[in-house]
């Protein structure tokens, strides 16, 4: 037994990466769970080894470094070796970090351990897409196999993307550079093992210590720090508290360095031009990337405007969240990236940000939609906002001359600046659309009505359009943003 | 409610949807399944993430509103907000301003060092501070400069010395420290920076390289495969269009100013006309206030007479031109050139040539506009009413672009050109057209110009004029003997004078010929006065020009009998005549017809005016010598007047006959002129004498020429 253990340990040392095994983690009720996880990386710190695991079917933000005692070695599944070779050759060359070579070794060693492989398919969760995830893994660096997920690199989910020719070209040729519109990921580097792993342990921002969720390309020498210090107002990154202290003697910002275009109570919005204020925009993007998986920082910030929401106290205007927006969107996007910083999450700020983004669209006289793909939290927030906004309108409609109130989808879209498709998907999601006596009708169930009323009672933070001082610019008339 | 019907229809966003409460629709459950007919909208998420455990759990929890629980929330890594040293770190407070913050572009650039000192630096600083004072900011600035000056290679100590203006000891200490620290530093710089892209594309997939420049063009539309070339072409097109717009706007502006210039010029001309500024003097005074003012005042006086006439007649400016031009045309075809050559010497003594030039320029400008607006001025010199009779035909003078044409200056130049060869100098002779007659076949050849051809031959360039018809019928005998006796017929004396030189053979004849010339010379408005005027000071300025002519004449002819008083009477009579004539001219609305319609009208009035007589009027007006001639040479003039009507060519309509009423008038002229001769008789001037001699000698040649011409004729 002891010998066996030692063998396993030895094996793990060589080729743990890519293996799957149940890993102990506490759930929200603080109960022990053993979800299946994939080992992405191993690192050795004095005295012990740490394994970077990704819980299958959990969001990447929950990936973490775990000690060996949390690994259930008995249920170890080795990666399938087959699919690896063809895809590997197709990968872009210059990977700066080591994982690839290690993976190659793992792959080479794979066959010796075929006996331990079989049990893999019987993973407890039915939804595990084994076919897709395993070959990915064998690449080591490119997790997603192209043929299976044509829409992967694209903002559009397959349903929409079916007609989108662009979605196809990502599956065959590997583009050397990502497209330049939008803010969300579309480059292969995202599949890089480097970017799959969080690289910053902890960020100190003002009063808060944040645990980043995703990779962010802060200078590499700073990634080894236990804590990365950010100036709360200019968002400059500093390696130590001492440096932050020194920086604060020189930095006199107490609010985001932009024009304040909204203020009500303690809530303010600042508009920052990604071209005019590059340093701040980049710092903001680096911070945001820590919490946005699909955000890309591949290109400069020039074509974006950043709307930073702050909360005022006697120390200054503290950043709560932000959203970025393309100066010129060809696809009706009124939001590129949107983020409420973790300390402020689940307090209605996200909805406030979304509401603000639609207020801007109303001023512009356009309808808008957030850039895709949405994250899980993004989807929930937007759905919630759309639902409440649409229900607010529907329930406020009064009978007209004794006639039953009615409204078109276009009307809703126009009133709310929510894009038509989003209106439809929300109505659908809420199950409001029914076909009755030869026509479509909207039905409001008691559940919906009650739920809405309860939700609206909790929604204290609202945008007051009277406090918005915003004049849209016609960016198409300028040479370059 | 068949299933077919709902399948056929899609959800129409423009169609009103009635809103029902569930309780209003008891039978709704019947059609719940139909809901599937609406195509499912995408969530907008990555498909695999969509299936994530926590999301699915949350979605299912939310879709049942009542069941929403805390634990249905998607778990995220924890965040703490318990930094105890926050207040110490972020010192000071900020009071919220009333106004919204507005960032000034390019503000807040206070050049603080980007480098922030760490604890290691602080140790060094403390150590250094034992020997000398150094502030953290000073240290940071030093390191900052060193860092920013170093690219791949670190700056050397010598470069550092240039870079940092610091004490040597401090510099050495900091530099050494910096070098050591930098070598140990894991990053490329002590100031942590985002990794920059490399141009060779090797960093395309480096996850740590961020914010690459967008070198390629923005995609304009996602769904269209936009090749960059066409996008660039569109951009170029746009640029070029906007350039075109700019150019067109500039053209518009230019044309507007051109129009304005035209209007202003017209206004100036009108104003000048109203002021009677026909010589351009007022204009030159206004436009060139620095220009020397002419000392010589006579022209102005003479002009006065004209001005008076025009003013009283209210003649439009072009009408005035018509008159003046008509006067010259028949005799003077190369006028512009000649005029120029002649005028220069003439002007020299009295007034600066410069002024003359200015005047002409102004006139030219005015002409340019006239010619551009052709129809307005059909009577411009190039298109004289005589055109149909004008032998020039296709060779008629036409304006040429880019050429400067000198406008006729009425009171100064008209009639001078061939009348006063002696004043122009010998050069002018070459260009002069004179009325020439041959002695061997005694006949008048009309207007001709002498020049020396190949082999010393003398050639006569004949010029045609509307007098030709008349001239042909004159035999030489008449030429030699006849003088204008009838003052009412002005044309005959004129011709006589011109033919005179040709028929002269003896010295006495020649002298009398010269006398004849002098008579012609007797022109109150000629500029000739300029030349001789200098000799006579204290003369009434009004007579200045006149006197020049008279003077020479008097000296040569020795005849006299006209008093100053008579002269004045004559002047007045002449003015009267002109006034009448101009008034009538003005009545003729379309200028072109003016000339031809005049005779009929005139017949009913005091004078009968055939084209010829009209022309004669002008002659008289500008060059009055004929009248003076008639006085001195008495009877022959009458003789001629009798002849002329009968022999009148195509230019003399039958209706032309001198009415008795007109006779006294002309006579008056005659008598008025002669006194002038007399008046100046007493004071011959040397200069005029000399000029007369010159004229004599030059005219002398004419007889010699005649044989050559006759031989050529054969």
PDB file of N, CA, C and O in Angstrom, chain A residues 94-157:
ATOM      1  N   UNK A  94       4.547  30.292 -30.137  1.00  0.00           N
ATOM      2  CA  UNK A  94       5.327  30.829 -29.025  1.00  0.00           C
ATOM      3  C   UNK A  94       4.571  30.909 -27.712  1.00  0.00           C
ATOM      4  O   UNK A  94       4.038  31.945 -27.360  1.00  0.00           O
ATOM      5  N   UNK A  95       4.520  29.888 -27.036  1.00  0.00           N
ATOM      6  CA  UNK A  95       3.945  29.898 -25.684  1.00  0.00           C
ATOM      7  C   UNK A  95       5.057  30.219 -24.709  1.00  0.00           C
ATOM      8  O   UNK A  95       6.066  29.515 -24.662  1.00  0.00           O
ATOM      9  N   UNK A  96       4.870  31.224 -23.963  1.00  0.00           N
ATOM     10  CA  UNK A  96       5.972  31.635 -23.100  1.00  0.00           C
ATOM     11  C   UNK A  96       6.192  30.688 -21.920  1.00  0.00           C
ATOM     12  O   UNK A  96       7.299  30.508 -21.440  1.00  0.00           O
ATOM     13  N   UNK A  97       5.140  30.093 -21.488  1.00  0.00           N
ATOM     14  CA  UNK A  97       5.282  29.361 -20.224  1.00  0.00           C
ATOM     15  C   UNK A  97       5.456  27.861 -20.454  1.00  0.00           C
ATOM     16  O   UNK A  97       5.291  27.353 -21.546  1.00  0.00           O
ATOM     17  N   UNK A  98       5.727  27.208 -19.408  1.00  0.00           N
ATOM     18  CA  UNK A  98       6.147  25.820 -19.487  1.00  0.00           C
ATOM     19  C   UNK A  98       5.056  24.795 -19.776  1.00  0.00           C
ATOM     20  O   UNK A  98       5.356  23.754 -20.331  1.00  0.00           O
ATOM     21  N   UNK A  99       3.816  25.006 -19.412  1.00  0.00           N
ATOM     22  CA  UNK A  99       2.853  23.919 -19.415  1.00  0.00           C
ATOM     23  C   UNK A  99       2.896  23.035 -20.635  1.00  0.00           C
ATOM     24  O   UNK A  99       2.759  21.813 -20.512  1.00  0.00           O
ATOM     25  N   UNK A 100       3.116  23.624 -21.771  1.00  0.00           N
ATOM     26  CA  UNK A 100       3.011  22.812 -22.970  1.00  0.00           C
ATOM     27  C   UNK A 100       3.996  21.658 -22.965  1.00  0.00           C
ATOM     28  O   UNK A 100       3.632  20.516 -23.234  1.00  0.00           O
ATOM     29  N   UNK A 101       5.234  21.952 -22.628  1.00  0.00           N
ATOM     30  CA  UNK A 101       6.236  20.891 -22.662  1.00  0.00           C
ATOM     31  C   UNK A 101       5.908  19.814 -21.623  1.00  0.00           C
ATOM     32  O   UNK A 101       6.069  18.625 -21.869  1.00  0.00           O
ATOM     33  N   UNK A 102       5.432  20.265 -20.518  1.00  0.00           N
ATOM     34  CA  UNK A 102       5.060  19.296 -19.492  1.00  0.00           C
ATOM     35  C   UNK A 102       3.934  18.413 -20.001  1.00  0.00           C
ATOM     36  O   UNK A 102       3.937  17.206 -19.822  1.00  0.00           O
ATOM     37  N   UNK A 103       2.998  19.066 -20.656  1.00  0.00           N
ATOM     38  CA  UNK A 103       1.855  18.317 -21.148  1.00  0.00           C
ATOM     39  C   UNK A 103       2.298  17.290 -22.149  1.00  0.00           C
ATOM     40  O   UNK A 103       1.827  16.164 -22.159  1.00  0.00           O
ATOM     41  N   UNK A 104       3.225  17.701 -22.953  1.00  0.00           N
ATOM     42  CA  UNK A 104       3.711  16.753 -23.943  1.00  0.00           C
ATOM     43  C   UNK A 104       4.261  15.506 -23.245  1.00  0.00           C
ATOM     44  O   UNK A 104       4.009  14.385 -23.647  1.00  0.00           O
ATOM     45  N   UNK A 105       4.971  15.780 -22.187  1.00  0.00           N
ATOM     46  CA  UNK A 105       5.524  14.640 -21.459  1.00  0.00           C
ATOM     47  C   UNK A 105       4.394  13.772 -20.886  1.00  0.00           C
ATOM     48  O   UNK A 105       4.423  12.576 -20.960  1.00  0.00           O
ATOM     49  N   UNK A 106       3.431  14.434 -20.353  1.00  0.00           N
ATOM     50  CA  UNK A 106       2.294  13.719 -19.791  1.00  0.00           C
ATOM     51  C   UNK A 106       1.653  12.862 -20.862  1.00  0.00           C
ATOM     52  O   UNK A 106       1.394  11.692 -20.675  1.00  0.00           O
ATOM     53  N   UNK A 107       1.466  13.481 -21.974  1.00  0.00           N
ATOM     54  CA  UNK A 107       0.819  12.769 -23.055  1.00  0.00           C
ATOM     55  C   UNK A 107       1.623  11.549 -23.464  1.00  0.00           C
ATOM     56  O   UNK A 107       1.082  10.487 -23.694  1.00  0.00           O
ATOM     57  N   UNK A 108       2.903  11.729 -23.488  1.00  0.00           N
ATOM     58  CA  UNK A 108       3.766  10.623 -23.868  1.00  0.00           C
ATOM     59  C   UNK A 108       3.689   9.479 -22.856  1.00  0.00           C
ATOM     60  O   UNK A 108       3.731   8.302 -23.204  1.00  0.00           O
ATOM     61  N   UNK A 109       3.546   9.848 -21.617  1.00  0.00           N
ATOM     62  CA  UNK A 109       3.506   8.847 -20.559  1.00  0.00           C
ATOM     63  C   UNK A 109       2.152   8.177 -20.452  1.00  0.00           C
ATOM     64  O   UNK A 109       2.008   7.142 -19.842  1.00  0.00           O
ATOM     65  N   UNK A 110       1.189   8.794 -21.049  1.00  0.00           N
ATOM     66  CA  UNK A 110      -0.187   8.357 -20.934  1.00  0.00           C
ATOM     67  C   UNK A 110      -0.425   6.871 -21.138  1.00  0.00           C
ATOM     68  O   UNK A 110      -0.965   6.207 -20.265  1.00  0.00           O
ATOM     69  N   UNK A 111       0.012   6.337 -22.208  1.00  0.00           N
ATOM     70  CA  UNK A 111      -0.291   4.948 -22.540  1.00  0.00           C
ATOM     71  C   UNK A 111       0.059   3.949 -21.435  1.00  0.00           C
ATOM     72  O   UNK A 111      -0.633   2.945 -21.290  1.00  0.00           O
ATOM     73  N   UNK A 112       1.095   4.264 -20.717  1.00  0.00           N
ATOM     74  CA  UNK A 112       1.500   3.328 -19.670  1.00  0.00           C
ATOM     75  C   UNK A 112       0.416   3.143 -18.616  1.00  0.00           C
ATOM     76  O   UNK A 112       0.407   2.187 -17.882  1.00  0.00           O
ATOM     77  N   UNK A 113      -0.447   4.089 -18.553  1.00  0.00           N
ATOM     78  CA  UNK A 113      -1.409   4.036 -17.454  1.00  0.00           C
ATOM     79  C   UNK A 113      -2.818   3.792 -17.938  1.00  0.00           C
ATOM     80  O   UNK A 113      -3.775   4.137 -17.292  1.00  0.00           O
ATOM     81  N   UNK A 114      -2.916   3.216 -19.063  1.00  0.00           N
ATOM     82  CA  UNK A 114      -4.238   2.945 -19.612  1.00  0.00           C
ATOM     83  C   UNK A 114      -5.173   2.249 -18.640  1.00  0.00           C
ATOM     84  O   UNK A 114      -6.362   2.535 -18.647  1.00  0.00           O
ATOM     85  N   UNK A 115      -4.677   1.357 -17.832  1.00  0.00           N
ATOM     86  CA  UNK A 115      -5.608   0.664 -16.934  1.00  0.00           C
ATOM     87  C   UNK A 115      -6.417   1.618 -16.069  1.00  0.00           C
ATOM     88  O   UNK A 115      -7.582   1.340 -15.792  1.00  0.00           O
ATOM     89  N   UNK A 116      -5.833   2.653 -15.643  1.00  0.00           N
ATOM     90  CA  UNK A 116      -6.541   3.533 -14.722  1.00  0.00           C
ATOM     91  C   UNK A 116      -7.496   4.476 -15.439  1.00  0.00           C
ATOM     92  O   UNK A 116      -8.207   5.231 -14.810  1.00  0.00           O
ATOM     93  N   UNK A 117      -7.490   4.456 -16.714  1.00  0.00           N
ATOM     94  CA  UNK A 117      -8.286   5.426 -17.455  1.00  0.00           C
ATOM     95  C   UNK A 117      -9.782   5.113 -17.555  1.00  0.00           C
ATOM     96  O   UNK A 117     -10.607   6.022 -17.398  1.00  0.00           O
ATOM     97  N   UNK A 118     -10.160   3.894 -17.809  1.00  0.00           N
ATOM     98  CA  UNK A 118     -11.544   3.562 -18.137  1.00  0.00           C
ATOM     99  C   UNK A 118     -12.637   4.209 -17.298  1.00  0.00           C
ATOM    100  O   UNK A 118     -13.646   4.620 -17.879  1.00  0.00           O
ATOM    101  N   UNK A 119     -12.526   4.281 -16.022  1.00  0.00           N
ATOM    102  CA  UNK A 119     -13.684   4.725 -15.250  1.00  0.00           C
ATOM    103  C   UNK A 119     -14.136   6.153 -15.585  1.00  0.00           C
ATOM    104  O   UNK A 119     -15.210   6.546 -15.162  1.00  0.00           O
ATOM    105  N   UNK A 120     -13.380   6.839 -16.305  1.00  0.00           N
ATOM    106  CA  UNK A 120     -13.640   8.263 -16.580  1.00  0.00           C
ATOM    107  C   UNK A 120     -15.056   8.600 -17.009  1.00  0.00           C
ATOM    108  O   UNK A 120     -15.661   9.500 -16.434  1.00  0.00           O
ATOM    109  N   UNK A 121     -15.636   7.921 -17.946  1.00  0.00           N
ATOM    110  CA  UNK A 121     -16.945   8.345 -18.434  1.00  0.00           C
ATOM    111  C   UNK A 121     -18.044   8.351 -17.390  1.00  0.00           C
ATOM    112  O   UNK A 121     -19.054   9.045 -17.573  1.00  0.00           O
ATOM    113  N   UNK A 122     -17.864   7.620 -16.340  1.00  0.00           N
ATOM    114  CA  UNK A 122     -18.982   7.551 -15.413  1.00  0.00           C
ATOM    115  C   UNK A 122     -18.934   8.694 -14.405  1.00  0.00           C
ATOM    116  O   UNK A 122     -19.176   8.501 -13.226  1.00  0.00           O
ATOM    117  N   UNK A 123     -18.554   9.770 -14.825  1.00  0.00           N
ATOM    118  CA  UNK A 123     -18.568  10.924 -13.931  1.00  0.00           C
ATOM    119  C   UNK A 123     -19.986  11.152 -13.458  1.00  0.00           C
ATOM    120  O   UNK A 123     -20.937  10.945 -14.203  1.00  0.00           O
ATOM    121  N   UNK A 124     -20.080  11.618 -12.213  1.00  0.00           N
ATOM    122  CA  UNK A 124     -21.395  11.654 -11.593  1.00  0.00           C
ATOM    123  C   UNK A 124     -22.350  12.645 -12.274  1.00  0.00           C
ATOM    124  O   UNK A 124     -23.549  12.447 -12.278  1.00  0.00           O
ATOM    125  N   UNK A 125     -21.774  13.707 -12.851  1.00  0.00           N
ATOM    126  CA  UNK A 125     -22.682  14.709 -13.419  1.00  0.00           C
ATOM    127  C   UNK A 125     -22.942  14.428 -14.889  1.00  0.00           C
ATOM    128  O   UNK A 125     -22.036  14.367 -15.696  1.00  0.00           O
ATOM    129  N   UNK A 126     -24.169  14.269 -15.174  1.00  0.00           N
ATOM    130  CA  UNK A 126     -24.575  13.889 -16.517  1.00  0.00           C
ATOM    131  C   UNK A 126     -24.120  14.914 -17.557  1.00  0.00           C
ATOM    132  O   UNK A 126     -23.941  14.596 -18.717  1.00  0.00           O
ATOM    133  N   UNK A 127     -23.960  16.133 -17.159  1.00  0.00           N
ATOM    134  CA  UNK A 127     -23.726  17.192 -18.136  1.00  0.00           C
ATOM    135  C   UNK A 127     -22.268  17.309 -18.559  1.00  0.00           C
ATOM    136  O   UNK A 127     -21.939  18.142 -19.377  1.00  0.00           O
ATOM    137  N   UNK A 128     -21.421  16.465 -17.993  1.00  0.00           N
ATOM    138  CA  UNK A 128     -20.012  16.610 -18.370  1.00  0.00           C
ATOM    139  C   UNK A 128     -19.833  16.302 -19.842  1.00  0.00           C
ATOM    140  O   UNK A 128     -20.141  15.200 -20.291  1.00  0.00           O
ATOM    141  N   UNK A 129     -19.359  17.209 -20.561  1.00  0.00           N
ATOM    142  CA  UNK A 129     -19.128  16.943 -21.981  1.00  0.00           C
ATOM    143  C   UNK A 129     -17.782  16.288 -22.168  1.00  0.00           C
ATOM    144  O   UNK A 129     -16.820  16.937 -22.561  1.00  0.00           O
ATOM    145  N   UNK A 130     -17.732  15.023 -21.860  1.00  0.00           N
ATOM    146  CA  UNK A 130     -16.437  14.350 -21.854  1.00  0.00           C
ATOM    147  C   UNK A 130     -15.756  14.401 -23.198  1.00  0.00           C
ATOM    148  O   UNK A 130     -14.562  14.582 -23.283  1.00  0.00           O
ATOM    149  N   UNK A 131     -16.528  14.285 -24.198  1.00  0.00           N
ATOM    150  CA  UNK A 131     -15.906  14.253 -25.513  1.00  0.00           C
ATOM    151  C   UNK A 131     -15.187  15.558 -25.818  1.00  0.00           C
ATOM    152  O   UNK A 131     -14.172  15.568 -26.461  1.00  0.00           O
ATOM    153  N   UNK A 132     -15.770  16.569 -25.381  1.00  0.00           N
ATOM    154  CA  UNK A 132     -15.140  17.834 -25.716  1.00  0.00           C
ATOM    155  C   UNK A 132     -14.025  18.197 -24.755  1.00  0.00           C
ATOM    156  O   UNK A 132     -13.009  18.728 -25.150  1.00  0.00           O
ATOM    157  N   UNK A 133     -14.228  17.896 -23.514  1.00  0.00           N
ATOM    158  CA  UNK A 133     -13.237  18.383 -22.568  1.00  0.00           C
ATOM    159  C   UNK A 133     -11.972  17.540 -22.577  1.00  0.00           C
ATOM    160  O   UNK A 133     -10.884  18.044 -22.362  1.00  0.00           O
ATOM    161  N   UNK A 134     -12.121  16.283 -22.845  1.00  0.00           N
ATOM    162  CA  UNK A 134     -10.907  15.469 -22.787  1.00  0.00           C
ATOM    163  C   UNK A 134      -9.909  15.761 -23.901  1.00  0.00           C
ATOM    164  O   UNK A 134      -8.747  15.974 -23.612  1.00  0.00           O
ATOM    165  N   UNK A 135     -10.343  15.797 -25.093  1.00  0.00           N
ATOM    166  CA  UNK A 135      -9.366  16.116 -26.133  1.00  0.00           C
ATOM    167  C   UNK A 135      -8.722  17.469 -25.886  1.00  0.00           C
ATOM    168  O   UNK A 135      -7.544  17.638 -26.078  1.00  0.00           O
ATOM    169  N   UNK A 136      -9.515  18.370 -25.440  1.00  0.00           N
ATOM    170  CA  UNK A 136      -8.981  19.681 -25.086  1.00  0.00           C
ATOM    171  C   UNK A 136      -7.803  19.535 -24.198  1.00  0.00           C
ATOM    172  O   UNK A 136      -6.765  20.128 -24.364  1.00  0.00           O
ATOM    173  N   UNK A 137      -8.073  18.785 -23.238  1.00  0.00           N
ATOM    174  CA  UNK A 137      -7.104  18.703 -22.180  1.00  0.00           C
ATOM    175  C   UNK A 137      -5.807  18.131 -22.702  1.00  0.00           C
ATOM    176  O   UNK A 137      -4.732  18.524 -22.325  1.00  0.00           O
ATOM    177  N   UNK A 138      -5.984  17.198 -23.633  1.00  0.00           N
ATOM    178  CA  UNK A 138      -4.789  16.563 -24.137  1.00  0.00           C
ATOM    179  C   UNK A 138      -3.895  17.531 -24.882  1.00  0.00           C
ATOM    180  O   UNK A 138      -2.705  17.334 -24.952  1.00  0.00           O
ATOM    181  N   UNK A 139      -4.483  18.521 -25.407  1.00  0.00           N
ATOM    182  CA  UNK A 139      -3.654  19.568 -25.991  1.00  0.00           C
ATOM    183  C   UNK A 139      -2.812  20.232 -24.947  1.00  0.00           C
ATOM    184  O   UNK A 139      -1.793  20.815 -25.235  1.00  0.00           O
ATOM    185  N   UNK A 140      -3.363  20.184 -23.804  1.00  0.00           N
ATOM    186  CA  UNK A 140      -2.680  20.882 -22.737  1.00  0.00           C
ATOM    187  C   UNK A 140      -2.958  22.358 -22.785  1.00  0.00           C
ATOM    188  O   UNK A 140      -3.404  22.930 -21.810  1.00  0.00           O
ATOM    189  N   UNK A 141      -2.748  22.951 -23.911  1.00  0.00           N
ATOM    190  CA  UNK A 141      -2.870  24.402 -23.947  1.00  0.00           C
ATOM    191  C   UNK A 141      -4.194  24.864 -24.514  1.00  0.00           C
ATOM    192  O   UNK A 141      -4.678  25.908 -24.155  1.00  0.00           O
ATOM    193  N   UNK A 142      -4.735  24.083 -25.394  1.00  0.00           N
ATOM    194  CA  UNK A 142      -6.012  24.497 -25.964  1.00  0.00           C
ATOM    195  C   UNK A 142      -7.087  23.560 -25.461  1.00  0.00           C
ATOM    196  O   UNK A 142      -7.216  22.434 -25.887  1.00  0.00           O
ATOM    197  N   UNK A 143      -7.834  24.079 -24.586  1.00  0.00           N
ATOM    198  CA  UNK A 143      -8.813  23.234 -23.929  1.00  0.00           C
ATOM    199  C   UNK A 143      -9.973  22.930 -24.850  1.00  0.00           C
ATOM    200  O   UNK A 143     -10.520  21.852 -24.848  1.00  0.00           O
ATOM    201  N   UNK A 144     -10.338  23.935 -25.626  1.00  0.00           N
ATOM    202  CA  UNK A 144     -11.562  23.770 -26.421  1.00  0.00           C
ATOM    203  C   UNK A 144     -11.227  23.276 -27.813  1.00  0.00           C
ATOM    204  O   UNK A 144     -10.515  23.941 -28.542  1.00  0.00           O
ATOM    205  N   UNK A 145     -11.771  22.153 -28.154  1.00  0.00           N
ATOM    206  CA  UNK A 145     -11.560  21.703 -29.534  1.00  0.00           C
ATOM    207  C   UNK A 145     -12.492  22.475 -30.456  1.00  0.00           C
ATOM    208  O   UNK A 145     -13.673  22.647 -30.157  1.00  0.00           O
ATOM    209  N   UNK A 146     -11.937  22.896 -31.536  1.00  0.00           N
ATOM    210  CA  UNK A 146     -12.695  23.792 -32.408  1.00  0.00           C
ATOM    211  C   UNK A 146     -13.954  23.198 -32.991  1.00  0.00           C
ATOM    212  O   UNK A 146     -14.996  23.824 -32.982  1.00  0.00           O
ATOM    213  N   UNK A 147     -13.899  22.011 -33.520  1.00  0.00           N
ATOM    214  CA  UNK A 147     -15.078  21.515 -34.234  1.00  0.00           C
ATOM    215  C   UNK A 147     -16.320  21.440 -33.351  1.00  0.00           C
ATOM    216  O   UNK A 147     -17.428  21.666 -33.803  1.00  0.00           O
ATOM    217  N   UNK A 148     -16.124  21.146 -32.113  1.00  0.00           N
ATOM    218  CA  UNK A 148     -17.285  20.956 -31.259  1.00  0.00           C
ATOM    219  C   UNK A 148     -17.937  22.260 -30.829  1.00  0.00           C
ATOM    220  O   UNK A 148     -19.103  22.309 -30.531  1.00  0.00           O
ATOM    221  N   UNK A 149     -17.102  23.299 -30.784  1.00  0.00           N
ATOM    222  CA  UNK A 149     -17.662  24.558 -30.287  1.00  0.00           C
ATOM    223  C   UNK A 149     -17.339  25.715 -31.216  1.00  0.00           C
ATOM    224  O   UNK A 149     -16.485  26.529 -30.940  1.00  0.00           O
ATOM    225  N   UNK A 150     -18.040  25.709 -32.279  1.00  0.00           N
ATOM    226  CA  UNK A 150     -17.730  26.756 -33.246  1.00  0.00           C
ATOM    227  C   UNK A 150     -17.931  28.150 -32.666  1.00  0.00           C
ATOM    228  O   UNK A 150     -17.282  29.084 -33.065  1.00  0.00           O
ATOM    229  N   UNK A 151     -18.858  28.268 -31.781  1.00  0.00           N
ATOM    230  CA  UNK A 151     -19.176  29.605 -31.275  1.00  0.00           C
ATOM    231  C   UNK A 151     -18.285  30.034 -30.139  1.00  0.00           C
ATOM    232  O   UNK A 151     -18.442  31.115 -29.607  1.00  0.00           O
ATOM    233  N   UNK A 152     -17.364  29.244 -29.834  1.00  0.00           N
ATOM    234  CA  UNK A 152     -16.573  29.475 -28.633  1.00  0.00           C
ATOM    235  C   UNK A 152     -15.879  30.832 -28.644  1.00  0.00           C
ATOM    236  O   UNK A 152     -15.858  31.540 -27.657  1.00  0.00           O
ATOM    237  N   UNK A 153     -15.321  31.146 -29.766  1.00  0.00           N
ATOM    238  CA  UNK A 153     -14.522  32.365 -29.811  1.00  0.00           C
ATOM    239  C   UNK A 153     -15.375  33.597 -30.068  1.00  0.00           C
ATOM    240  O   UNK A 153     -14.892  34.691 -30.114  1.00  0.00           O
ATOM    241  N   UNK A 154     -16.588  33.325 -30.309  1.00  0.00           N
ATOM    242  CA  UNK A 154     -17.440  34.432 -30.742  1.00  0.00           C
ATOM    243  C   UNK A 154     -18.359  34.859 -29.646  1.00  0.00           C
ATOM    244  O   UNK A 154     -18.695  34.112 -28.737  1.00  0.00           O
ATOM    245  N   UNK A 155     -18.792  36.067 -29.813  1.00  0.00           N
ATOM    246  CA  UNK A 155     -19.692  36.595 -28.818  1.00  0.00           C
ATOM    247  C   UNK A 155     -21.057  35.947 -28.930  1.00  0.00           C
ATOM    248  O   UNK A 155     -21.776  35.807 -27.969  1.00  0.00           O
ATOM    249  N   UNK A 156     -21.386  35.574 -30.170  1.00  0.00           N
ATOM    250  CA  UNK A 156     -22.723  35.072 -30.396  1.00  0.00           C
ATOM    251  C   UNK A 156     -22.814  33.613 -29.990  1.00  0.00           C
ATOM    252  O   UNK A 156     -22.012  32.798 -30.405  1.00  0.00           O
ATOM    253  N   UNK A 157     -23.793  33.278 -29.259  1.00  0.00           N
ATOM    254  CA  UNK A 157     -24.023  31.864 -28.986  1.00  0.00           C
ATOM    255  C   UNK A 157     -24.511  31.192 -30.257  1.00  0.00           C
ATOM    256  O   UNK A 157     -25.016  31.861 -31.145  1.00  0.00           O
TER     257      UNK A 157
END
